[in-house]
Tab-separated table of C-alpha atoms in Angstrom:
chain	number	residue	atom	x	y	z
A	179	GLU	CA	-69.286	2.792	-73.157
A	180	ILE	CA	-71.774	-0.109	-72.998
A	181	LYS	CA	-71.972	-1.512	-69.467
A	182	SER	CA	-74.496	-4.297	-70.008
A	183	ILE	CA	-77.061	-5.717	-72.429
A	184	ASN	CA	-80.190	-7.359	-71.001
A	185	GLY	CA	-78.451	-7.701	-67.664
A	186	TYR	CA	-75.313	-9.349	-69.075
A	187	PRO	CA	-72.208	-7.308	-68.090
A	188	ALA	CA	-70.126	-6.284	-71.112
A	189	PRO	CA	-66.917	-8.029	-69.876
A	190	ASN	CA	-68.865	-11.290	-69.488
A	191	ILE	CA	-70.218	-11.027	-73.027
A	192	ILE	CA	-66.728	-10.509	-74.479
A	193	SER	CA	-65.359	-13.376	-72.360
A	194	ILE	CA	-68.000	-15.772	-73.724
A	195	PHE	CA	-67.212	-14.670	-77.286
A	196	LEU	CA	-63.485	-15.241	-76.790
A	197	ASP	CA	-64.089	-18.715	-75.323
A	198	ASN	CA	-66.132	-19.747	-78.368
A	199	LEU	CA	-63.969	-18.367	-81.186
A	200	THR	CA	-61.109	-20.260	-82.776
A	201	SER	CA	-57.615	-18.906	-83.291
A	202	ASP	CA	-54.145	-20.014	-84.283
A	203	GLY	CA	-52.645	-21.112	-80.962
A	204	ALA	CA	-52.926	-18.496	-78.215
A	205	ASN	CA	-53.551	-15.574	-80.555
A	206	GLN	CA	-56.261	-13.124	-79.445
A	207	THR	CA	-56.125	-10.317	-82.028
A	208	ARG	CA	-57.960	-12.339	-84.677
A	209	LYS	CA	-60.739	-13.086	-82.174
A	210	TYR	CA	-61.239	-9.402	-81.433
A	211	GLN	CA	-61.345	-8.620	-85.152
A	212	VAL	CA	-64.086	-11.246	-85.600
A	213	ILE	CA	-66.004	-9.781	-82.639
A	214	ASN	CA	-65.786	-6.322	-84.211
A	215	MET	CA	-67.205	-7.668	-87.469
A	216	GLN	CA	-69.730	-10.210	-86.139
A	217	PHE	CA	-70.937	-8.852	-82.793
A	218	ASN	CA	-74.646	-9.110	-83.624
A	219	ASP	CA	-74.378	-12.737	-84.841
A	220	LEU	CA	-72.258	-13.823	-81.881
A	221	TYR	CA	-74.575	-12.143	-79.388
A	222	HIS	CA	-77.641	-13.766	-80.961
A	223	ILE	CA	-76.082	-17.252	-81.018
A	224	LEU	CA	-74.135	-17.277	-77.759
A	225	ILE	CA	-75.871	-14.832	-75.399
A	226	ASP	CA	-79.469	-13.893	-76.029
A	227	ASP	CA	-82.019	-13.972	-78.866
A	228	SER	CA	-84.498	-11.515	-77.374
A	229	GLU	CA	-86.605	-9.248	-79.543
A	230	SER	CA	-85.604	-6.147	-77.565
A	231	PHE	CA	-82.502	-5.099	-75.642
A	232	VAL	CA	-82.065	-3.092	-72.459
A	233	VAL	CA	-78.674	-1.407	-72.763
A	234	THR	CA	-76.932	0.398	-69.904
A	235	TYR	CA	-74.174	2.767	-70.929
A	236	THR	CA	-72.172	5.839	-70.022
A	237	ASP	CA	-71.490	8.895	-72.149
A	238	PRO	CA	-67.721	9.648	-72.428
A	239	ARG	CA	-68.469	13.200	-71.252
A	240	GLU	CA	-70.417	12.093	-68.171
A	241	THR	CA	-70.189	9.568	-65.313
A	242	VAL	CA	-73.866	8.761	-64.823
A	243	VAL	CA	-75.059	5.367	-66.080
A	244	LYS	CA	-77.958	5.666	-68.518
A	245	GLU	CA	-80.398	3.084	-69.858
A	246	ALA	CA	-82.088	2.603	-73.209
A	247	THR	CA	-84.469	-0.061	-74.520
A	248	LEU	CA	-83.810	-0.855	-78.161
A	249	PRO	CA	-85.952	-2.979	-80.492
A	250	GLY	CA	-84.314	-5.852	-82.308
A	251	ILE	CA	-83.825	-5.490	-86.067
A	252	ALA	CA	-83.988	-8.304	-88.610
A	253	VAL	CA	-80.611	-9.290	-90.046
A	254	SER	CA	-81.975	-8.790	-93.565
A	255	LYS	CA	-82.463	-5.086	-92.785
A	256	ILE	CA	-78.982	-4.348	-91.443
A	257	ARG	CA	-76.610	-6.658	-93.300
A	258	ASP	CA	-75.242	-5.562	-96.649
A	259	LEU	CA	-76.634	-7.895	-99.309
A	260	ASN	CA	-73.126	-8.203	-100.774
A	261	LEU	CA	-71.855	-9.912	-97.615
A	262	THR	CA	-71.611	-13.711	-97.510
A	263	LEU	CA	-70.338	-16.024	-94.773
A	264	SER	CA	-66.804	-17.223	-95.516
A	265	SER	CA	-64.922	-20.286	-94.269
A	266	LEU	CA	-63.062	-17.862	-91.964
A	267	GLY	CA	-66.230	-17.473	-89.903
A	268	VAL	CA	-66.846	-13.857	-90.913
A	269	TYR	CA	-69.090	-12.189	-93.478
A	270	LEU	CA	-67.083	-10.679	-96.332
A	271	ASP	CA	-67.871	-8.669	-99.434
A	272	TRP	CA	-66.228	-10.880	-102.043
A	273	LYS	CA	-66.922	-8.444	-104.877
A	274	ALA	CA	-65.125	-5.630	-103.040
A	275	LEU	CA	-62.226	-7.887	-102.018
A	276	LYS	CA	-61.599	-8.816	-105.648
A	277	ASN	CA	-60.852	-5.147	-106.396
A	278	ASP	CA	-59.120	-4.169	-103.156
A	279	ILE	CA	-55.661	-3.081	-104.287
A	280	SER	CA	-54.497	0.467	-104.898
A	281	LYS	CA	-51.369	2.612	-104.818
A	282	GLU	CA	-50.403	6.091	-103.713
A	283	ILE	CA	-47.192	7.749	-104.883
A	284	ASN	CA	-45.566	10.672	-103.052
A	285	SER	CA	-42.124	12.242	-103.281
A	286	ASN	CA	-40.779	10.733	-100.049
A	287	TYR	CA	-42.859	7.563	-99.791
A	288	ALA	CA	-45.175	5.327	-101.766
A	289	LEU	CA	-48.066	3.300	-100.361
A	290	LEU	CA	-49.373	-0.025	-101.686
A	291	ASN	CA	-52.757	-0.966	-100.246
A	292	ALA	CA	-52.826	-4.756	-100.564
A	293	ARG	CA	-55.969	-5.414	-98.539
A	294	SER	CA	-56.768	-8.728	-100.251
A	295	PHE	CA	-55.041	-11.573	-102.082
A	296	LEU	CA	-58.410	-12.494	-103.590
A	297	VAL	CA	-57.926	-9.795	-106.224
A	298	ASN	CA	-57.775	-11.222	-109.743
A	299	SER	CA	-54.127	-12.278	-110.102
A	300	LYS	CA	-53.683	-10.369	-113.379
A	301	ASP	CA	-55.063	-7.169	-111.848
A	302	PHE	CA	-52.941	-7.630	-108.723
A	303	GLN	CA	-49.826	-8.124	-110.846
A	304	ARG	CA	-50.590	-5.102	-113.030
A	305	VAL	CA	-50.984	-2.740	-110.064
A	306	THR	CA	-47.997	-4.218	-108.212
A	307	ASP	CA	-45.742	-4.098	-111.277
A	308	GLU	CA	-46.740	-0.480	-111.959
A	309	PHE	CA	-46.166	0.434	-108.316
A	310	PHE	CA	-42.623	-0.893	-108.096
A	311	GLU	CA	-41.710	0.353	-111.573
A	312	GLU	CA	-42.778	3.884	-110.629
A	313	VAL	CA	-41.004	3.623	-107.269
A	314	ALA	CA	-37.801	2.578	-109.063
A	315	ASP	CA	-38.079	5.300	-111.726
A	316	LYS	CA	-38.596	8.022	-109.104
A	317	GLN	CA	-36.111	6.486	-106.655
A	318	ILE	CA	-38.556	6.774	-103.775
A	319	PRO	CA	-36.667	6.010	-100.527
A	320	ASN	CA	-39.574	4.617	-98.479
A	321	ILE	CA	-42.550	2.362	-99.161
A	322	ILE	CA	-45.486	1.359	-96.985
A	323	ILE	CA	-47.229	-1.975	-97.588
A	324	ASP	CA	-50.675	-1.954	-95.961
A	325	LEU	CA	-51.838	-5.520	-95.274
A	326	ARG	CA	-54.491	-4.659	-92.675
A	327	GLY	CA	-57.822	-6.291	-93.361
A	328	ASN	CA	-56.194	-8.878	-95.632
A	329	TRP	CA	-57.623	-12.259	-94.608
A	330	GLY	CA	-55.540	-14.060	-97.237
A	331	GLY	CA	-56.265	-15.886	-100.476
A	332	PRO	CA	-54.326	-17.921	-103.048
A	333	PRO	CA	-50.521	-17.626	-102.691
A	334	LYS	CA	-49.854	-16.465	-106.276
A	335	SER	CA	-50.227	-12.745	-105.506
A	336	SER	CA	-48.451	-13.084	-102.157
A	337	VAL	CA	-45.470	-14.728	-103.889
A	338	LEU	CA	-45.401	-11.898	-106.445
A	339	LEU	CA	-45.311	-9.241	-103.715
A	340	TYR	CA	-42.642	-11.228	-101.868
A	341	SER	CA	-40.470	-11.297	-104.998
A	342	TYR	CA	-40.355	-7.483	-105.017
A	343	LEU	CA	-39.102	-7.327	-101.428
A	344	ILE	CA	-36.421	-10.038	-101.348
A	345	GLN	CA	-32.810	-9.335	-102.296
A	346	GLU	CA	-31.807	-12.889	-103.249
A	347	PRO	CA	-33.621	-16.131	-104.144
A	348	GLU	CA	-35.689	-17.358	-101.192
A	349	LYS	CA	-37.966	-20.347	-100.701
A	350	TYR	CA	-41.651	-19.841	-99.943
A	351	PHE	CA	-43.314	-23.123	-98.892
A	352	THR	CA	-41.527	-25.950	-97.095
A	353	LYS	CA	-41.069	-29.306	-98.823
A	354	ASP	CA	-44.055	-30.710	-96.892
A	355	ALA	CA	-46.586	-28.355	-98.483
A	356	PRO	CA	-49.313	-29.989	-100.632
A	357	PHE	CA	-48.074	-31.179	-104.026
A	358	PHE	CA	-50.232	-28.720	-105.997
A	359	TYR	CA	-48.014	-25.887	-104.727
A	360	TYR	CA	-44.864	-27.535	-106.058
A	361	GLN	CA	-43.836	-24.394	-107.968
A	362	TYR	CA	-43.624	-22.424	-104.712
A	363	LYS	CA	-41.343	-24.970	-103.022
A	364	LYS	CA	-38.528	-23.832	-105.311
A	365	ALA	CA	-36.551	-20.682	-104.583
A	366	ILE	CA	-38.412	-17.505	-105.587
A	367	LYS	CA	-36.240	-15.123	-107.591
A	368	PRO	CA	-36.262	-11.362	-106.894
A	369	ALA	CA	-38.418	-9.396	-109.327
A	370	GLU	CA	-36.811	-7.114	-111.916
A	371	ASN	CA	-37.618	-3.951	-109.988
A	372	ASN	CA	-37.188	-5.439	-106.511
A	373	TYR	CA	-37.037	-2.782	-103.840
A	374	HIS	CA	-33.890	-1.805	-101.908
A	375	GLY	CA	-35.144	1.055	-99.730
A	376	ASN	CA	-36.949	1.301	-96.392
A	377	VAL	CA	-40.036	-0.904	-96.059
A	378	TYR	CA	-42.837	-0.351	-93.524
A	379	ILE	CA	-45.512	-3.027	-93.193
A	380	LEU	CA	-48.881	-2.314	-91.547
A	381	ILE	CA	-50.477	-5.362	-89.891
A	382	ASP	CA	-53.427	-6.349	-87.689
A	383	GLY	CA	-55.345	-9.363	-86.408
A	384	THR	CA	-57.029	-10.008	-89.765
A	385	CYS	CA	-53.679	-10.865	-91.384
A	386	PHE	CA	-54.399	-14.558	-91.684
A	387	SER	CA	-53.793	-17.557	-93.946
A	388	THR	CA	-51.665	-16.471	-96.935
A	389	THR	CA	-51.153	-13.027	-95.415
A	390	GLY	CA	-49.785	-14.636	-92.254
A	391	HIS	CA	-47.396	-16.622	-94.454
A	392	LEU	CA	-46.119	-13.513	-96.222
A	393	VAL	CA	-45.675	-11.499	-93.031
A	394	SER	CA	-43.846	-14.444	-91.424
A	395	LEU	CA	-41.377	-14.622	-94.289
A	396	LEU	CA	-40.788	-10.869	-94.300
A	397	LYS	CA	-40.279	-10.875	-90.527
A	398	SER	CA	-38.009	-13.913	-90.643
A	399	HIS	CA	-35.756	-12.315	-93.264
A	400	LYS	CA	-35.892	-8.873	-91.609
A	401	LEU	CA	-37.337	-7.286	-94.739
A	402	GLY	CA	-39.239	-4.449	-93.130
A	403	THR	CA	-40.425	-2.588	-90.060
A	404	PHE	CA	-43.762	-3.905	-88.766
A	405	ILE	CA	-46.366	-1.536	-87.313
A	406	GLY	CA	-49.785	-2.297	-85.834
A	407	GLU	CA	-50.827	-5.345	-83.846
A	408	GLU	CA	-50.019	-9.064	-83.724
A	409	THR	CA	-51.200	-10.842	-86.875
A	410	GLY	CA	-53.946	-13.448	-86.703
A	411	GLY	CA	-51.866	-16.028	-88.598
A	412	SER	CA	-48.229	-16.940	-88.901
A	413	PHE	CA	-45.892	-19.365	-90.682
A	414	LEU	CA	-48.210	-22.386	-90.395
A	415	CYS	CA	-51.887	-22.627	-91.241
A	416	SER	CA	-54.380	-25.311	-92.214
A	417	GLY	CA	-56.714	-25.575	-95.157
A	418	ASN	CA	-58.690	-27.794	-97.535
A	419	ALA	CA	-61.402	-28.128	-94.905
A	420	ARG	CA	-64.033	-30.859	-94.901
A	421	SER	CA	-67.500	-30.616	-93.382
A	422	SER	CA	-69.290	-33.547	-91.732
A	423	THR	CA	-72.517	-33.804	-89.729
A	424	LEU	CA	-72.284	-36.021	-86.635
A	425	LYS	CA	-75.082	-38.620	-86.710
A	426	ASN	CA	-76.141	-38.660	-83.059
A	427	THR	CA	-76.016	-34.957	-82.215
A	428	GLY	CA	-76.516	-33.391	-85.626
A	429	LEU	CA	-73.582	-31.082	-84.905
A	430	ARG	CA	-71.489	-30.030	-87.885
A	431	LEU	CA	-67.768	-30.761	-87.702
A	432	TYR	CA	-65.658	-28.483	-89.883
A	433	CYS	CA	-62.061	-29.663	-89.976
A	434	SER	CA	-59.005	-28.981	-92.152
A	435	VAL	CA	-57.062	-31.891	-93.598
A	436	ASP	CA	-53.974	-30.127	-95.006
A	437	SER	CA	-51.322	-27.853	-93.508
A	438	TYR	CA	-49.271	-25.172	-95.231
A	439	GLU	CA	-45.971	-24.008	-93.775
A	440	VAL	CA	-43.527	-21.453	-95.137
A	441	GLU	CA	-39.737	-21.304	-94.798
A	442	ALA	CA	-39.692	-18.874	-91.865
A	443	VAL	CA	-37.472	-19.210	-88.797
A	444	GLY	CA	-37.185	-17.523	-85.432
A	445	LEU	CA	-40.930	-17.036	-84.868
A	446	THR	CA	-42.939	-18.158	-81.834
A	447	PRO	CA	-45.172	-21.210	-82.458
A	448	GLY	CA	-48.775	-20.596	-81.502
A	449	ARG	CA	-48.570	-16.825	-81.865
A	450	GLY	CA	-48.953	-14.402	-84.723
A	451	VAL	CA	-46.173	-12.179	-86.035
A	452	MET	CA	-45.412	-9.446	-83.521
A	453	PRO	CA	-45.063	-5.820	-84.667
A	454	ASP	CA	-41.875	-3.880	-84.060
A	455	TYR	CA	-44.126	-1.009	-82.990
A	456	GLN	CA	-47.484	-1.850	-81.448
A	457	VAL	CA	-50.045	0.768	-82.462
A	458	ARG	CA	-53.748	0.345	-81.759
A	459	PRO	CA	-56.309	2.907	-82.923
A	460	SER	CA	-58.020	4.693	-80.056
A	461	LEU	CA	-61.737	5.413	-79.752
A	462	THR	CA	-60.981	8.987	-80.807
A	463	ASP	CA	-59.188	7.670	-83.908
A	464	TYR	CA	-62.221	5.575	-84.884
A	465	LEU	CA	-64.657	8.453	-84.366
A	466	SER	CA	-62.523	10.997	-86.231
A	467	GLY	CA	-61.391	8.688	-89.032
A	468	ASN	CA	-57.733	9.174	-88.117
A	469	ASP	CA	-55.457	6.338	-89.271
A	470	SER	CA	-53.003	6.274	-86.362
A	471	VAL	CA	-51.150	3.208	-87.669
A	472	LYS	CA	-50.365	4.798	-91.032
A	473	GLN	CA	-49.600	8.083	-89.283
A	474	PHE	CA	-47.042	6.323	-87.080
A	475	ALA	CA	-45.317	4.943	-90.179
A	476	LEU	CA	-45.180	8.434	-91.697
A	477	GLU	CA	-43.660	9.795	-88.492
A	478	LEU	CA	-40.935	7.143	-88.643
A	479	ILE	CA	-40.250	8.115	-92.255
A	480	ASP	CA	-39.982	11.793	-91.306
A	481	LYS	CA	-37.346	10.901	-88.703
A	482	LYS	CA	-35.105	9.219	-91.297
């Protein structure tokens, strides 16, 4: 456990990060996800730009506080060259995100990893169609939809996935959504192989933008059991951002000019979608590679 860096207590560092990160309303889970991904950038910008770092820490197996002096490393040497800064304020591997969909079929459950809606829409539809067709053919009683790590993307793939989970025509966007999404203001019809079994949805603080929309609709219509942590986004989000530089200060103002709201009801404004079962990976889970959120879903399935 890190106690301090260059004399700054760890709780103070996290507090400064939280105060300087944006979120939808009072949500905190998205902020922590950004901190996990961008700690070095946030520390450099908001705390300290020293060339070396005195770190005090404790070993989990001991109680004594130790100290280490670590040299700074250039960003170019530690950041994956495939990562680029997104409008979400985090560095993402766009190439990987465009291929991040996969499926796993078992006798008692099937898993659809939908970690990005930035996947080419034709590829997303092919994998999703194949998934639900196989699930229907084999009459699999349980499915898990893993949306963790899905920051969002265009609504086309989200609408497709939604169509496989609804039982009757349902609207997606409200009538006030931007005109270019007119086709999604009409009722979405259930897909040919729409699913009628038990649905388990894995969520976390990165579920934002379009993913927040989808999860909000599924939660509103009670179309699954939600496992994980509060989502970073919900039924309302902004977009079509504009960037301006203020003349006197030189500060850059980055501000959205459109809002997108879906036809979800019964959710708390200013908060993400809450899980039915809150499951947060422990330090042991991270170190061992154990997926405790997925494991919890499998345990629920076994109890059926």
